[in-house]
Short mmCIF file of C-alpha atoms in Angstrom, two decimals:
data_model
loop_
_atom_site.label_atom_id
_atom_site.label_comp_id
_atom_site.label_asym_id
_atom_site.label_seq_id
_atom_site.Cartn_x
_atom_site.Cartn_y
_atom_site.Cartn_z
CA UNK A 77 10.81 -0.84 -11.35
CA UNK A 78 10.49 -3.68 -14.15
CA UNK A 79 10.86 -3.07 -17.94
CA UNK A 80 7.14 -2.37 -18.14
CA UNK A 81 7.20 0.62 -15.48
CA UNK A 82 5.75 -1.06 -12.81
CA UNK A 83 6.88 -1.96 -9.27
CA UNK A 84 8.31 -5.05 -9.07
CA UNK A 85 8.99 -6.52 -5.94
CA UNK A 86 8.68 -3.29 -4.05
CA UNK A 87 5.23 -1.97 -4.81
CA UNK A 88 6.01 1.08 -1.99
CA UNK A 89 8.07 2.44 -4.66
CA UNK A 90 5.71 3.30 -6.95
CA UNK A 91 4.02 6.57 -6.45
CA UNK A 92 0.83 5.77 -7.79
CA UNK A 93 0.90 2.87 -5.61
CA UNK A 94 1.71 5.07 -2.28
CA UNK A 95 -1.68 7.58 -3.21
CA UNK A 96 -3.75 3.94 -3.65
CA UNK A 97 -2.60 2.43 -0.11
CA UNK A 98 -3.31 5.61 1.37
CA UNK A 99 -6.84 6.12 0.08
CA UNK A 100 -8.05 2.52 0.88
CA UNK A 101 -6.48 3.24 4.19
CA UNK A 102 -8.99 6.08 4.47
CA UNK A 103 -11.85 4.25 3.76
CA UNK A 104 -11.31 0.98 5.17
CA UNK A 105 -10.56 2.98 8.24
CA UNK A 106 -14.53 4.29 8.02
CA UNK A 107 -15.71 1.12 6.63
CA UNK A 108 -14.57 -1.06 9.26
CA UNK A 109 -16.45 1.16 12.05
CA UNK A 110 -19.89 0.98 9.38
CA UNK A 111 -21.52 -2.54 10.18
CA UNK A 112 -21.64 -2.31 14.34
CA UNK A 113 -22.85 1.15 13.90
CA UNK A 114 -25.12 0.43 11.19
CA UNK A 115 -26.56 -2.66 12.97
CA UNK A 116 -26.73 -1.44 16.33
CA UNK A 117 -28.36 2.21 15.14
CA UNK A 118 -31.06 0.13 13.32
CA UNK A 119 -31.19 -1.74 16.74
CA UNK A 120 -31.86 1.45 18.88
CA UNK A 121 -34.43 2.55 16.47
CA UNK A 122 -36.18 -0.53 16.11
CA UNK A 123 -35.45 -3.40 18.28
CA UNK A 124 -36.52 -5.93 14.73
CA UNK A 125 -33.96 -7.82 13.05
CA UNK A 126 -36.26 -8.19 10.45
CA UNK A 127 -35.32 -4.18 10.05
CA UNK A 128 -31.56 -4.70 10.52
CA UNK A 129 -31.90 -7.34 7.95
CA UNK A 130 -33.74 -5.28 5.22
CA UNK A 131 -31.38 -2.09 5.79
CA UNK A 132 -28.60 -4.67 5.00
CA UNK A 133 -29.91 -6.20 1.97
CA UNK A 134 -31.43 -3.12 0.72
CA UNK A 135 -27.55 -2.31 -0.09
CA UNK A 136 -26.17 -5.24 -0.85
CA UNK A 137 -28.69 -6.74 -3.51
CA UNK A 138 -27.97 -3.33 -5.68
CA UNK A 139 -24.32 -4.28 -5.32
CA UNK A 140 -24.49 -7.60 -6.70
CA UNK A 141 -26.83 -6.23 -9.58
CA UNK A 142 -24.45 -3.49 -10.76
CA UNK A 143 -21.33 -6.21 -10.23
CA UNK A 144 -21.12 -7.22 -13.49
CA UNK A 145 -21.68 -3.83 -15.02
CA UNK A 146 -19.43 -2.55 -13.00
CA UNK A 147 -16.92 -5.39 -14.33
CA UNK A 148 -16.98 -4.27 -17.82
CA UNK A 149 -16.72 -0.67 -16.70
CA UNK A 150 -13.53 -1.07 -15.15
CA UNK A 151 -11.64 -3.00 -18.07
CA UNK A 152 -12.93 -0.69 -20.27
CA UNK A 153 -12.08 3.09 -18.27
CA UNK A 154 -9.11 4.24 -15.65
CA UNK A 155 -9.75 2.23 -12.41
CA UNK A 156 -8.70 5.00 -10.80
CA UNK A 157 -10.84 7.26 -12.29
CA UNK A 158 -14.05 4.93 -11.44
CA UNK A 159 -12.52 4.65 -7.76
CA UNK A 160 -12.20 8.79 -7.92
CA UNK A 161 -15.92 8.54 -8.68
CA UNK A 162 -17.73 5.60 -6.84
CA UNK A 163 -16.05 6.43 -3.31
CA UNK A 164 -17.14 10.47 -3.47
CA UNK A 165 -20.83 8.70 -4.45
CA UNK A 166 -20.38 6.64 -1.23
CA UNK A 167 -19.10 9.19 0.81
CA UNK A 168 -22.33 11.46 0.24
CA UNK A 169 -24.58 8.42 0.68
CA UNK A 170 -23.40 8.28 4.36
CA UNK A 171 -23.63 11.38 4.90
CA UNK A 172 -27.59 11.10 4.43
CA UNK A 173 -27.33 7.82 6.67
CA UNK A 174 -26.03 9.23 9.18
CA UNK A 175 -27.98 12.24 9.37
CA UNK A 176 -31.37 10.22 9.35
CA UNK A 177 -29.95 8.16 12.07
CA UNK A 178 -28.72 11.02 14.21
CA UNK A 179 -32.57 12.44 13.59
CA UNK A 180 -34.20 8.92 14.70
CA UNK A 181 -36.13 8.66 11.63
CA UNK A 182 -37.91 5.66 10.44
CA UNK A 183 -35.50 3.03 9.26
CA UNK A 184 -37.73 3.19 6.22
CA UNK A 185 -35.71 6.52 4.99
CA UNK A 186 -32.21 4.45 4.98
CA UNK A 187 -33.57 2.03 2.37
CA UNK A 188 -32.72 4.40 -0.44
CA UNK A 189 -29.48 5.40 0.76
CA UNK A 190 -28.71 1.77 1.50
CA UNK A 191 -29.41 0.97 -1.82
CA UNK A 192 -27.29 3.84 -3.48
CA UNK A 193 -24.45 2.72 -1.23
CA UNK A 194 -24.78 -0.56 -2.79
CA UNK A 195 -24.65 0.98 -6.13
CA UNK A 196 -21.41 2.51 -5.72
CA UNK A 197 -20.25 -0.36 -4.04
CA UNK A 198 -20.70 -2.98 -6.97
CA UNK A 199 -18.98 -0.29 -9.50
CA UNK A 200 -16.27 -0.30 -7.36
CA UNK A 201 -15.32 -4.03 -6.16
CA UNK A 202 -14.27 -4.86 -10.09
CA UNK A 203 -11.96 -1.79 -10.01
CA UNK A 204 -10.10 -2.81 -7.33
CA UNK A 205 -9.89 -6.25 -8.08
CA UNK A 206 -7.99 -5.09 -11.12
CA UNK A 207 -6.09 -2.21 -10.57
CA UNK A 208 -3.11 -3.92 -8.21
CA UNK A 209 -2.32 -4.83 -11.32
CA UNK A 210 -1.88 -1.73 -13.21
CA UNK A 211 0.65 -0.75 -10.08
CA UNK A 212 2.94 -3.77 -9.61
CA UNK A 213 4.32 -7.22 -11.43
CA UNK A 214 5.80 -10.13 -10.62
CA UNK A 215 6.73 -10.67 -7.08
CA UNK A 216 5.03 -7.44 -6.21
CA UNK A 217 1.56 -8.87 -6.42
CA UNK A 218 1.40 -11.16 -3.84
CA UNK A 219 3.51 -8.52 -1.60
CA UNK A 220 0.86 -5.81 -2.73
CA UNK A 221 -1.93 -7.75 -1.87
CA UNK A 222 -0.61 -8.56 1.77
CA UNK A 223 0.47 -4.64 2.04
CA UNK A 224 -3.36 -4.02 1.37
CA UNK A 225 -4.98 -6.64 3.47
CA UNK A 226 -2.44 -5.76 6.39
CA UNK A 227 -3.97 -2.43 6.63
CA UNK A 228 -7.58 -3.42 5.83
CA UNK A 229 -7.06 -5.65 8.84
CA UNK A 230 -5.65 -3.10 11.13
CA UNK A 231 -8.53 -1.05 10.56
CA UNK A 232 -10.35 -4.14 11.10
CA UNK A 233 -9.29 -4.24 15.02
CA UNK A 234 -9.56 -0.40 15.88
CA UNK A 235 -12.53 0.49 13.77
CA UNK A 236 -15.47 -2.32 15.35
CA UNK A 237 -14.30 -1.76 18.89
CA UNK A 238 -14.40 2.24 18.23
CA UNK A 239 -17.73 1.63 16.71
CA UNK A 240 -18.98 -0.36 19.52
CA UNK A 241 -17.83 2.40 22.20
CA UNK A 242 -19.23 5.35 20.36
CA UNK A 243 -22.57 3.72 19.52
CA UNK A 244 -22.82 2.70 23.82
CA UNK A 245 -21.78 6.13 24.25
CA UNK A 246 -22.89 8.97 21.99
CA UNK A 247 -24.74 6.45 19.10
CA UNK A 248 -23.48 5.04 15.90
CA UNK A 249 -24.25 7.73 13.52
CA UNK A 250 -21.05 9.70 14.21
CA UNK A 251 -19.35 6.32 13.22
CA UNK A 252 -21.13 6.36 9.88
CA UNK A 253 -20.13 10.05 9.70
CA UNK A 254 -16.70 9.13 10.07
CA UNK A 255 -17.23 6.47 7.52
CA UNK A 256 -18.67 9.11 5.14
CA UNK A 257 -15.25 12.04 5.81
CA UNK A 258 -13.24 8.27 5.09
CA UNK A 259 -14.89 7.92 1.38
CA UNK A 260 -14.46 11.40 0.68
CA UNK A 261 -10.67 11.54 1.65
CA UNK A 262 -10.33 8.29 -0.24
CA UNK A 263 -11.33 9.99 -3.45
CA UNK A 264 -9.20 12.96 -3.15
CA UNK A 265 -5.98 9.87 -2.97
CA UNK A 266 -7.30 8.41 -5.84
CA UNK A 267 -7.69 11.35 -7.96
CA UNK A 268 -3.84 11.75 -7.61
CA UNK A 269 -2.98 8.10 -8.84
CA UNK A 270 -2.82 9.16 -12.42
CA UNK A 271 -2.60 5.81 -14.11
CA UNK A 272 -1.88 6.10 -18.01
CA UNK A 273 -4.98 7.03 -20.09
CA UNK A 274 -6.23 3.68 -22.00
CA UNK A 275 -5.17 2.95 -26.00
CA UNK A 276 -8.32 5.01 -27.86
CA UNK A 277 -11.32 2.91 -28.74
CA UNK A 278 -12.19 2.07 -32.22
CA UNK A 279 -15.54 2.18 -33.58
CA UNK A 280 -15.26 -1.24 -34.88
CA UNK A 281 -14.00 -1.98 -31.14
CA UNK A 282 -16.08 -4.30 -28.95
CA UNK A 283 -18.95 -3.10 -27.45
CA UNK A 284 -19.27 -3.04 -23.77
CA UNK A 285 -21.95 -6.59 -24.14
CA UNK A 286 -19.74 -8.03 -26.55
CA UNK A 287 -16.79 -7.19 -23.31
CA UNK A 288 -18.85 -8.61 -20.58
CA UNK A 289 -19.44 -12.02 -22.65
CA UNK A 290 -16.05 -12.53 -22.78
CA UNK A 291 -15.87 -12.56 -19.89
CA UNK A 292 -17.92 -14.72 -18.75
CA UNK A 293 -16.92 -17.42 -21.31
CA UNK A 294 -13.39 -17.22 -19.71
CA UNK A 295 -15.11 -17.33 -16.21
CA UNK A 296 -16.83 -20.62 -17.27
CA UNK A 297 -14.40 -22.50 -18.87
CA UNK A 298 -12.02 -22.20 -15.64
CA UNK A 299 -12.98 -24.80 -13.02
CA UNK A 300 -10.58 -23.76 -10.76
CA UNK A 301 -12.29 -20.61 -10.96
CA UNK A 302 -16.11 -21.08 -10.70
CA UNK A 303 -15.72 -24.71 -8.58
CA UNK A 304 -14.33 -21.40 -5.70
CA UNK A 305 -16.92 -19.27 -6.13
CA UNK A 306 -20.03 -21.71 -5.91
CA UNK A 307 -18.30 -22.85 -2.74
CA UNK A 308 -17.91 -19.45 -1.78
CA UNK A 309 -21.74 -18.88 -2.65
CA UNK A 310 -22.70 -21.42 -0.17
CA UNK A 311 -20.16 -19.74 2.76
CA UNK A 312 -21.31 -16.38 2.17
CA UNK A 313 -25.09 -16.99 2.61
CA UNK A 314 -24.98 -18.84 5.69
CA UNK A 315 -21.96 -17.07 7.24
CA UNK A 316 -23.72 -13.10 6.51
CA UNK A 317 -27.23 -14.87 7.47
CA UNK A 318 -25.91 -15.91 11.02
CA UNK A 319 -22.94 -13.85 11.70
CA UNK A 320 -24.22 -10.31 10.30
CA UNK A 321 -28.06 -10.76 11.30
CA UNK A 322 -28.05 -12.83 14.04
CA UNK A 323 -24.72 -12.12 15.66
CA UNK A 324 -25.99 -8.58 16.47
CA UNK A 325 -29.16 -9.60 18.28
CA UNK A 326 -28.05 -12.76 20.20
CA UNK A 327 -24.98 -10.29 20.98
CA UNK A 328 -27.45 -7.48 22.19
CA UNK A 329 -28.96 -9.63 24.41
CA UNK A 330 -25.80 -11.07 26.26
CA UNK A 331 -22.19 -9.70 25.26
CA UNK A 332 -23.39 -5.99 24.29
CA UNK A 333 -22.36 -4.04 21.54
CA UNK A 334 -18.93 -3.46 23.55
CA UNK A 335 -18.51 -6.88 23.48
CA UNK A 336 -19.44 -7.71 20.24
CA UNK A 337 -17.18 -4.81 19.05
CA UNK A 338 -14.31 -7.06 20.35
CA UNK A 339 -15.24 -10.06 18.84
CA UNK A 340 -15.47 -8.57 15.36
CA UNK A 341 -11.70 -6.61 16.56
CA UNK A 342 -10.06 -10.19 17.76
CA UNK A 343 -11.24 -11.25 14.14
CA UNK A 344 -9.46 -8.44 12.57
CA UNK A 345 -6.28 -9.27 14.62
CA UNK A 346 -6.09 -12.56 13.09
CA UNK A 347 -6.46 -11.47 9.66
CA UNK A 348 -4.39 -8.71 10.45
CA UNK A 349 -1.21 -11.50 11.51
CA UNK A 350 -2.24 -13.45 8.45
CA UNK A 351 -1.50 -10.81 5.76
CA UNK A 352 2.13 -9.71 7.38
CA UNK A 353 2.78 -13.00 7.21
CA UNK A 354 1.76 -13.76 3.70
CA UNK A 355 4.21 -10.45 2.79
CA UNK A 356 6.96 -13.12 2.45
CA UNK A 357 5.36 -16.56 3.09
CA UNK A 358 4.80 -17.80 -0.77
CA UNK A 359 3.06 -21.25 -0.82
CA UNK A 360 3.84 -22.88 -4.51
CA UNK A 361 0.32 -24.64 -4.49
CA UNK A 362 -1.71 -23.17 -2.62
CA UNK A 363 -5.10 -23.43 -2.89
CA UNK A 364 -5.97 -26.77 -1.19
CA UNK A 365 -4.03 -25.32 2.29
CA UNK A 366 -6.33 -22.28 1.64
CA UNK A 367 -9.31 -23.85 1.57
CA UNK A 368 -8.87 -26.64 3.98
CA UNK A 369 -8.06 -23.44 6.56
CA UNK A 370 -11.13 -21.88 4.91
CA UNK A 371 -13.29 -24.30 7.01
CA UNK A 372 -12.12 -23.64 10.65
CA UNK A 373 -14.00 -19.73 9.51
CA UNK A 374 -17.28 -21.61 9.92
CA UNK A 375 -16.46 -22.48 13.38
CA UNK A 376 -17.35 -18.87 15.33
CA UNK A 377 -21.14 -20.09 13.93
CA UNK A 378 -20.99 -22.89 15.19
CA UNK A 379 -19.91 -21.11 18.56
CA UNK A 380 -22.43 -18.63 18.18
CA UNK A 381 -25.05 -20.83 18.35
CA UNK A 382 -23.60 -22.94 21.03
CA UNK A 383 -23.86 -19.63 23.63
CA UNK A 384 -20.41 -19.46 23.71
CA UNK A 385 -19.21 -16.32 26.06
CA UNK A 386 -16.78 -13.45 24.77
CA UNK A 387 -13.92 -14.99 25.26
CA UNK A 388 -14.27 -18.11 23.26
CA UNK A 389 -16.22 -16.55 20.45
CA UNK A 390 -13.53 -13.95 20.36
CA UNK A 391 -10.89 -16.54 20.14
CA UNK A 392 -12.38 -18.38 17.03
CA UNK A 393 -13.12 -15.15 15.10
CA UNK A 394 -9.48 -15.29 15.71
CA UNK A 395 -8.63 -18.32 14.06
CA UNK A 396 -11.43 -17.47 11.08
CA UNK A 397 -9.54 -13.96 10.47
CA UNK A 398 -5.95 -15.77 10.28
CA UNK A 399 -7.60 -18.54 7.54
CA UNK A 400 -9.81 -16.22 5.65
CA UNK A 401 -6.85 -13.82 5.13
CA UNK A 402 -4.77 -16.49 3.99
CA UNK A 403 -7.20 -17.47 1.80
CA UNK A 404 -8.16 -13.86 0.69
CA UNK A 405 -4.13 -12.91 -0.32
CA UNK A 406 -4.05 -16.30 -1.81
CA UNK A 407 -6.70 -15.57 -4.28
CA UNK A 408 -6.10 -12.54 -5.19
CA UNK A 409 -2.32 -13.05 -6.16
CA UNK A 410 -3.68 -16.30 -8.03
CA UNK A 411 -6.04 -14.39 -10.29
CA UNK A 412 -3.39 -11.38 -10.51
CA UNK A 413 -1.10 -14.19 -11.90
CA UNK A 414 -2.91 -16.29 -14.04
CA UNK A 415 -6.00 -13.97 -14.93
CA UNK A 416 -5.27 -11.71 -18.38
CA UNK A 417 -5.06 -7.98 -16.53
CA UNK A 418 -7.21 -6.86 -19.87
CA UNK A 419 -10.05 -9.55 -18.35
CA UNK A 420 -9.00 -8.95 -14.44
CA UNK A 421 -11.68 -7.09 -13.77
CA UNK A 422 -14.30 -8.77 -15.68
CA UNK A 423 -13.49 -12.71 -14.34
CA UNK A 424 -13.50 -10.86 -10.93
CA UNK A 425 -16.26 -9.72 -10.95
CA UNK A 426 -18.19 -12.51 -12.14
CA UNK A 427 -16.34 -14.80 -9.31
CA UNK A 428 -17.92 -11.66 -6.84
CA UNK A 429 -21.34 -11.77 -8.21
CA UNK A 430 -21.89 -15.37 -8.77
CA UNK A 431 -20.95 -15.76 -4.66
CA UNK A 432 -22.75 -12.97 -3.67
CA UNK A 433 -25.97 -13.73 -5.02
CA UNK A 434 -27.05 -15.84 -2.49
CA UNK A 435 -26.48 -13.46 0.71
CA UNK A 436 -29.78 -12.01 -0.02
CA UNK A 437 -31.53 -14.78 0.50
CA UNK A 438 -29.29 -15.99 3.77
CA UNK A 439 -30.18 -12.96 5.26
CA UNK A 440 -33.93 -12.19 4.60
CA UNK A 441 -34.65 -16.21 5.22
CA UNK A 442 -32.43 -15.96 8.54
CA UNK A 443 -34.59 -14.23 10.89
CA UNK A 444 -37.94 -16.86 9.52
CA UNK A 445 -35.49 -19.49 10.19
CA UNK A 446 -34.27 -18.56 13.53
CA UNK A 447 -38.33 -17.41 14.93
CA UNK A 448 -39.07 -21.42 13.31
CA UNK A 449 -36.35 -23.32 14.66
CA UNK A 450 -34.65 -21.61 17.10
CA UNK A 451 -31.38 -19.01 16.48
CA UNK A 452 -29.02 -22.04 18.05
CA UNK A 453 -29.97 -24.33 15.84
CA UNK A 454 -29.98 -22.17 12.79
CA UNK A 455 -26.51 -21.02 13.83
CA UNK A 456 -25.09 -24.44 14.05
CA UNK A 457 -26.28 -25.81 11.70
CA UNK A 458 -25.25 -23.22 9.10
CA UNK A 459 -21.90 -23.58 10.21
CA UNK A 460 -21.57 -27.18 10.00
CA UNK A 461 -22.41 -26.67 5.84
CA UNK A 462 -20.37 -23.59 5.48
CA UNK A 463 -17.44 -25.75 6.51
CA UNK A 464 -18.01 -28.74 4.24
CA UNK A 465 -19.09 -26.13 1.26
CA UNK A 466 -14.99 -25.23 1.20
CA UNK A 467 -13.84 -28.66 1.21
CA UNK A 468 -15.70 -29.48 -2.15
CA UNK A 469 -13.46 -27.63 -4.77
CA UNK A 470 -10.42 -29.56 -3.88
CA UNK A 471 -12.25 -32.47 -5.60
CA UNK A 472 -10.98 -30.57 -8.77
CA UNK A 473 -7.66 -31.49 -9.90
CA UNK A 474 -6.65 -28.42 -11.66
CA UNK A 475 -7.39 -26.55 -8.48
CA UNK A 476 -4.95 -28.20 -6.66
CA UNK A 477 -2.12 -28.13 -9.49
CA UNK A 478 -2.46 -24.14 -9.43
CA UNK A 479 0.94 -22.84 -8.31
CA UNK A 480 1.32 -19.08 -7.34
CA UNK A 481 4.97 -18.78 -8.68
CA UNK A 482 4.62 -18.45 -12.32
CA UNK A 483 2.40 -17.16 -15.23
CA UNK A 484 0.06 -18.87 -17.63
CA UNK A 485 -3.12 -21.38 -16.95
#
């Protein structure tokens, strides 16, 4: 342990740290079985993407609304007390999904649901973007980070193929269920964290608007910061366009949900090898590698829309996990290291919102796209811009002169 009281260099010896890994164990264990069930219970229902595609956005464009709130919430409160919270709201918002879908009701009914799971969602991305930091320093970050994307990414490999069997088998609304027990066990972990109450608040303390100002003036005057994200706004609404709406139906129609199952797992095996590697790999500058990898992540798109079989779309997702978990452990320990931890939360989740605003619209315009010019074209074409989107912030020199190994701007 460091001078400060927190684990440095060996996060696993903190207990706090221990109840944390264990709860986001839970729940990404649950989370990672949610989309194939989700999509391919809409699916069965329905047969529309046009459904799949409003279920989906009905919870993601409450996320991004509540991001920023949810930003200000967490600098300002215990992160693990708004974790404690947000995942036992999530947990009982499955709950209801999966009962409506193991009823066969009208996808209509999961809009509300979907929308309070979005909720709970954007109040919790901030937290957790901040709170490694309340649990480790100095070399432990970066080893942190790569503890917690190693086991995201396990549960990225078991949980889509389990999804895919149960929802052939028996349907995909005991997968949500399972997602549902994961939030609830999750919040049970966090309540045991027991992070140090915050310094009192003053009345002639910042308000929470005066909070969330600053920080967005720090977000802004960081182009290493906000060159990522608008990059990263351009990725994530053609990548969730094709790969989340129209990866499902083109997959329905010739892999199967098996076999898309195992696409989305040889993904997660990638990423998975990625983040044990990045445990002890420490790159001194490295956000041009990270982005330049970031690229080859567009190329299961591009494969996609080619009518690629199984094998070779499973072999790219590959390749996309190992560079977008590179990239994700990357950019986490370089805000952990040169964000303020007062402002972690804040800057993070204005880098979140300002990259996820733009999904809605990838995914409602994708299906109009695909019935206009044909889901091969839209595929491939979207993947061609998603790769040149990353390459654009390394035109910034101060992006490339980040280094991961010390503190300051």
């Amino acid at each position: 342990m460091s001078s400060t009281g927190l684990a440095s260099g060996r996060p696993l010896r903190s207990p706090a740290f221990r109840w944390f890994l264990g709860g986001q164990s839970i729940s990404m264990t649950g989370s990672a079985m949610s989309p194939v069930a989700l999509a391919f219970g809409v699916l069965e229902i329905t047969d529309s993407a046009a459904w799949l595609s409003a279920v989906t956005t009905a919870a993601l464009v409450p996320m991004v609304a509540t991001l920023l709130i949810g930003g200000g919430i967490a600098d300002r409160y215990r992160r693990d007390t708004v974790l404690c919270l947000t995942s036992l709201g999530a947990g009982l918002t499955q709950v209801g999904v999966a009962f409506l879908l193991l009823a066969h009701q009208h996808p209509a009914f999961l809009l509300p649901l979907s929308a309070l799971n979005g909720i709970f969602q954007g109040l919790t991305k901030p937290a957790l973007r901040g709170i490694v930091s309340n649990l480790t320093a100095g070399r432990g970050l970066q080893q942190a980070s790569s503890l917690l994307a190693s086991v995201r990414n396990a549960t990225r490999i078991l949980g889509p193929t389990t999804a895919g069997l149960l929802t052939a088998s028996v349907g995909g609304a005991w997968a949500i269920a399972a997602d549902a027990a994961s939030f609830l066990l999750a919040a049970a972990c966090f309540a045991r964290m027991s992070l140090p109450d915050l310094p009192p608040r003053t009345e002639s303390g910042p308000t929470m608007l005066g909070e969330l100002r600053e920080g967005w003036s720090y977000f802004s005057s960081k182009p290493w910061i906000w060159t990522v994200t608008l990059a990263f706004a351009v990725f994530n609404a053609l990548n969730m366009g094709v790969w989340q709406i129209l990866g499902p139906v083109i997959a329905n129609d010739t892999i199967g949900a098996e076999g898309w199952g195992l696409v989305l797992s040889a993904r997660g095996v990638g990423a998975l090898l990625a983040s044990v590697v990045m445990v002890k790999l420490t790159v001194r500058r490295p956000m041009a590698p990270a982005l330049s990898s970031m690229a080859l992540a567009a190329v299961p798109l591009i494969l996609l829309g080619a009518g690629a079989n199984a094998f070779w779309l499973a072999a790219a997702a590959f390749v996309a996990g190992v560079a977008s978990e590179f990239f994700t452990v990357v950019w986490e320990t370089v805000h952990n290291t040169h964000v303020p931890e007062r402002l972690l939360s804040r800057v993070g989740a204005q880098d979140e919102f300002w990259s996820f605003v733009p999904i809605p619209i990838g995914q409602l315009s994708t299906p109009a796209l695909a019935a206009a010019f044909g889901t091969a074209t839209v595929a491939v074409t979207g993947g061609g811009v998603a790769a040149m989107a990353m390459l654009v912030p390394l035109l910034v020199p101060s992006l490339r002169r980040i280094e991961i190994n010390r503190n300051g701007d």
